[in-house]
Short mmCIF file of C-alpha atoms and ligand atoms in Angstrom, two decimals:
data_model
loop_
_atom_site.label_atom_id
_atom_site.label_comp_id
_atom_site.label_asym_id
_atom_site.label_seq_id
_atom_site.Cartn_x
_atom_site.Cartn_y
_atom_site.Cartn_z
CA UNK A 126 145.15 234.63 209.38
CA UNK A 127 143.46 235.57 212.76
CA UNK A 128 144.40 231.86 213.98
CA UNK A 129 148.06 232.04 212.86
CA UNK A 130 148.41 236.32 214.58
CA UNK A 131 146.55 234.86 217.84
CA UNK A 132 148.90 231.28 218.07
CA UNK A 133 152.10 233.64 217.51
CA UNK A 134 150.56 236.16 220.40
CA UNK A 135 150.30 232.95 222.54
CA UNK A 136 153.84 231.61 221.91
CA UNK A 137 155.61 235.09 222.35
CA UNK A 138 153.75 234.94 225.36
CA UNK A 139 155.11 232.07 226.56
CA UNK A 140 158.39 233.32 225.71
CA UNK A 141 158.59 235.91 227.77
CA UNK A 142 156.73 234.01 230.84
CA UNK A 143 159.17 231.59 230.59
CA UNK A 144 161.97 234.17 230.66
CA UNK A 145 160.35 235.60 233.85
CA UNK A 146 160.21 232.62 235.52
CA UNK A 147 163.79 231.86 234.90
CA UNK A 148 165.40 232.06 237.97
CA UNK A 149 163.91 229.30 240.46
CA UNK A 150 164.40 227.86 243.53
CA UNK A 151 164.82 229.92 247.17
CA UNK A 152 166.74 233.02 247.56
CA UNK A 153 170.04 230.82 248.65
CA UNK A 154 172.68 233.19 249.74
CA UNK A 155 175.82 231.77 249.25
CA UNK A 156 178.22 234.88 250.38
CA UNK A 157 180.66 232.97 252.23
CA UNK A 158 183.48 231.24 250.69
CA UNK A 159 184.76 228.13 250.37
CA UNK A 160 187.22 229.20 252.12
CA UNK A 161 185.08 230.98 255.31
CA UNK A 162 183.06 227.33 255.23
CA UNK A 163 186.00 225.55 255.89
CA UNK A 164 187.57 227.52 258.99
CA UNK A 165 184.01 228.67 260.38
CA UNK A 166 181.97 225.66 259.91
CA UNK A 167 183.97 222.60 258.87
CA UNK A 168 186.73 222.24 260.59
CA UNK A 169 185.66 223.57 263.81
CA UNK A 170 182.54 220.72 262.95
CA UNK A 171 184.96 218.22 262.64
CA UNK A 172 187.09 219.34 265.71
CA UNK A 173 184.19 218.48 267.94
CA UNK A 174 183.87 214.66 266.48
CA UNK A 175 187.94 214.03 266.65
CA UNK A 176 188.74 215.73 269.66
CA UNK A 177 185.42 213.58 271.57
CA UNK A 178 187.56 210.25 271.56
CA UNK A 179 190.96 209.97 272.60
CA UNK A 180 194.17 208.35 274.67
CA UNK A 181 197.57 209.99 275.54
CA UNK A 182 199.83 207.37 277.45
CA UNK A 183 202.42 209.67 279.06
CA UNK A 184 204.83 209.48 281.96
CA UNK A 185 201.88 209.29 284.78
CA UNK A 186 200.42 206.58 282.83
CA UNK A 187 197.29 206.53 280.49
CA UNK A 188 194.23 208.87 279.95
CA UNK A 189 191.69 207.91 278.00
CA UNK A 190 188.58 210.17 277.87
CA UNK A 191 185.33 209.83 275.43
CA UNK A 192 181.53 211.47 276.01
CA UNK A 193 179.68 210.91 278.82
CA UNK A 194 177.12 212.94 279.14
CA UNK A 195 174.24 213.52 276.99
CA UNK A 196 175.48 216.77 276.21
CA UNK A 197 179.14 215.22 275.38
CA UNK A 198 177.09 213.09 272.66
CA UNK A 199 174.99 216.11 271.10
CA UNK A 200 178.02 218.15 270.71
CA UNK A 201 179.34 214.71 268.18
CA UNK A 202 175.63 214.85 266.93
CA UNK A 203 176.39 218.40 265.91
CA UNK A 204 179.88 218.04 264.45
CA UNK A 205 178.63 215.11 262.57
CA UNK A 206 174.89 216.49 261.53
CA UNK A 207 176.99 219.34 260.52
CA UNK A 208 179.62 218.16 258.31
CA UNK A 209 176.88 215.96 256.22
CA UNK A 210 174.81 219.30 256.08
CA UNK A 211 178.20 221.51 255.01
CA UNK A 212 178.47 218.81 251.64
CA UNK A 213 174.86 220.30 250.70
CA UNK A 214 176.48 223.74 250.91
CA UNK A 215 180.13 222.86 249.19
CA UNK A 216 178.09 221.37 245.99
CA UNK A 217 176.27 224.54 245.70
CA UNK A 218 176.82 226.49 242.37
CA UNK A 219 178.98 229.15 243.39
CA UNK A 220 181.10 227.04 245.46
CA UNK A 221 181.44 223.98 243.48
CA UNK A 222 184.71 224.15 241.62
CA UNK A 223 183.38 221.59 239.05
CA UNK A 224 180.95 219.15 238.46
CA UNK A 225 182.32 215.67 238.66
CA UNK A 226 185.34 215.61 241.07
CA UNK A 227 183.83 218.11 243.43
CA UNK A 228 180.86 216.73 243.59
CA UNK A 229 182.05 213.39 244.46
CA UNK A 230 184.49 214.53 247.42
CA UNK A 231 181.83 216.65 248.79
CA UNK A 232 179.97 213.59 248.98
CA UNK A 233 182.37 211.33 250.36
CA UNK A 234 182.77 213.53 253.22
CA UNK A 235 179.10 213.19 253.60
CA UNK A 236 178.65 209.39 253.72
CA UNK A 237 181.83 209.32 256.54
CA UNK A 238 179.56 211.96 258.38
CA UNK A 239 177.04 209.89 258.11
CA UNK A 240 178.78 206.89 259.64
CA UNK A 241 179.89 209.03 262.38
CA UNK A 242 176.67 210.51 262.89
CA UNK A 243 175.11 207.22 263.34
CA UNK A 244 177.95 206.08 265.38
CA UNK A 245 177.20 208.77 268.19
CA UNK A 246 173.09 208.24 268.07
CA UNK A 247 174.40 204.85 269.28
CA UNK A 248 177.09 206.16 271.24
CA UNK A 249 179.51 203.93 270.29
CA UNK A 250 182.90 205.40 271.21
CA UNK A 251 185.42 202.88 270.09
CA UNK A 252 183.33 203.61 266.31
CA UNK A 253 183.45 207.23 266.84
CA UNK A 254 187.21 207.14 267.30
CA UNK A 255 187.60 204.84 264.25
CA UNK A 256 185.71 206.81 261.78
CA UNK A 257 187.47 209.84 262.84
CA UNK A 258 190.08 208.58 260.40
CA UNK A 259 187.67 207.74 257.36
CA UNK A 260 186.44 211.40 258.17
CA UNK A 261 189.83 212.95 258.00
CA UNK A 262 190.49 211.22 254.91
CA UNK A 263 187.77 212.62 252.75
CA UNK A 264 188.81 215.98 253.73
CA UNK A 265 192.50 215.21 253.02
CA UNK A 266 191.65 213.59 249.43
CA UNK A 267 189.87 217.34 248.46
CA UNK A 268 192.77 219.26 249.93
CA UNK A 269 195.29 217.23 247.95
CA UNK A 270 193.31 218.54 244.66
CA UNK A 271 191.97 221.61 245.24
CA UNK A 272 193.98 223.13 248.66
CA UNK A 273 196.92 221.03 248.55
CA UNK A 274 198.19 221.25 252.38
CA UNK A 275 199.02 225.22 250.94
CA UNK A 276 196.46 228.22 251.56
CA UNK A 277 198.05 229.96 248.49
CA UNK A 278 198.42 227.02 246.13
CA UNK A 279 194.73 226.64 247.06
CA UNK A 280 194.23 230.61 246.15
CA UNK A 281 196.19 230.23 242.84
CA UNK A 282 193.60 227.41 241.37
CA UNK A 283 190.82 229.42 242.55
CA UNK A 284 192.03 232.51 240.50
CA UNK A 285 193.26 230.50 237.61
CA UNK A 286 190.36 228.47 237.08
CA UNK A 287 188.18 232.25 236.50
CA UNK A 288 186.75 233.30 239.85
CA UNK A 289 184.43 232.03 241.84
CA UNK A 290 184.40 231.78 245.93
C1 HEC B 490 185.10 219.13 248.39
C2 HEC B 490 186.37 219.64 248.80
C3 HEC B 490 186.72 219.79 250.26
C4 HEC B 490 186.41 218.97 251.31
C5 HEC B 490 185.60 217.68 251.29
C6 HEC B 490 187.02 219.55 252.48
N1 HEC B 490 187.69 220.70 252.14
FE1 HEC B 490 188.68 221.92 253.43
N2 HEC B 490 189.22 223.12 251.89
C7 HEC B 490 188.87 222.94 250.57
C8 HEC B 490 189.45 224.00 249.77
C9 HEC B 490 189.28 224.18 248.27
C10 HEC B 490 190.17 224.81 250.65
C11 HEC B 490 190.98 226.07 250.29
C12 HEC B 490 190.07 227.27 250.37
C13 HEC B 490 190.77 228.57 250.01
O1 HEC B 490 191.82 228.86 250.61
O2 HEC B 490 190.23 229.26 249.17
C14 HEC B 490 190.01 224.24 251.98
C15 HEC B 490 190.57 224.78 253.13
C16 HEC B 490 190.42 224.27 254.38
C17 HEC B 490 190.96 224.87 255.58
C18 HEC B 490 191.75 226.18 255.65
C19 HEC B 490 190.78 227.34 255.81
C20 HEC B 490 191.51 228.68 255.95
O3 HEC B 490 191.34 229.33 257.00
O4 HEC B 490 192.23 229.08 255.01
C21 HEC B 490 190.64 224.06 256.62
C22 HEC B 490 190.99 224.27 258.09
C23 HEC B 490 189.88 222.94 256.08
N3 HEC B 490 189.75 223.13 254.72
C24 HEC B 490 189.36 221.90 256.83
C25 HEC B 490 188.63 220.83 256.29
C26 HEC B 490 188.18 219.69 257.05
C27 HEC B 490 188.45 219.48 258.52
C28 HEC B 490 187.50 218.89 256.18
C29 HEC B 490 186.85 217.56 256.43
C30 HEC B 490 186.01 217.39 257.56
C31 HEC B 490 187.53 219.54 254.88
N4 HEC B 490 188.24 220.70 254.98
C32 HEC B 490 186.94 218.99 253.76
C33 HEC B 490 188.09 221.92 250.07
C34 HEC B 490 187.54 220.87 250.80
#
């Protein structure tokens, strides 16, 4: 009888340790939106890898410019290191939108980051330029599901689908 009392002490014990433990992991503050990611962190990010590369062939004949300093190349560094780092943030749980789909774009943009990112350690320009497509393509394939080229279309499946950022 004292056996059986003490084992049931020990497992409401764990019970309740377990319940205290619950929530793990660091204090992750996730405050901003989708939303504030995308116009304060994102696209500005991306900005700095598509606008590094470029040609305009006008009347007074052709300009081509692309980095040259070492400082040209760390600001593609950033825009690169930080689009692969903003995937982390999109798959986290209050900003996911769902599990599969989500997840997936998120991580497509990642791997073209990647590409780019590697790209500018070896400060290959003509690659840079290239990828800049590949890059604007993952974003494009998640804005055709979830923004849809519309801010409000984008607001109507965030409030229809119950909340969330
Ligand atoms: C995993 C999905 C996803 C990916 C990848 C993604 N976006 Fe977005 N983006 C969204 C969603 C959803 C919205 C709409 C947010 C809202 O209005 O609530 C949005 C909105 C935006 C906006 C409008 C922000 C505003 O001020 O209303 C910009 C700009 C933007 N994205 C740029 C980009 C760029 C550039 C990339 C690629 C480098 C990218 N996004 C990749 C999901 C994504």
């Amino acid at each position: 009888m004292r056996t059986k009392l003490g084992l049931i002490v020990a497992a409401a014990t764990m019970v309740a340790s377990c319940a205290a433990d619950a929530p793990t992991g660091p204090p992750f503050r996730t405050d901003a939106t989708v939303q504030m990611l995308m116009a304060n962190m994102v696209d500005p990010a991306a900005d700095l890898v598509w606008d590094a590369v470029g040609t305009i062939v006008d009347a007074d004949g052709e300009n081509h410019w692309e980095p040259e300093t070492e400082e040209d190349w760390i600001a593609v560094r950033y825009g690169a290191m930080s689009m692969i780092e903003a995937g982390n943030l999109l798959m986290m749980e209050t900003r996911a939108r769902d599990q599969d789909q989500w997840i997936r774009l998120s991580e497509a943009m990642m791997d073209a980051s990647t590409l780019m990112f590697e790209a500018a350690e070896a400060e290959d320009a003509d690659r840079v330029f290239a990828l800049g497509e590949e890059v604007y393509t993952t974003c494009n394939n998640c804005h055709m599901l979830y923004w849809i080229d519309d801010a409000d279309r984008g607001r109507a499946i965030e409030s229809s689908s119950g909340g969330g950022p």
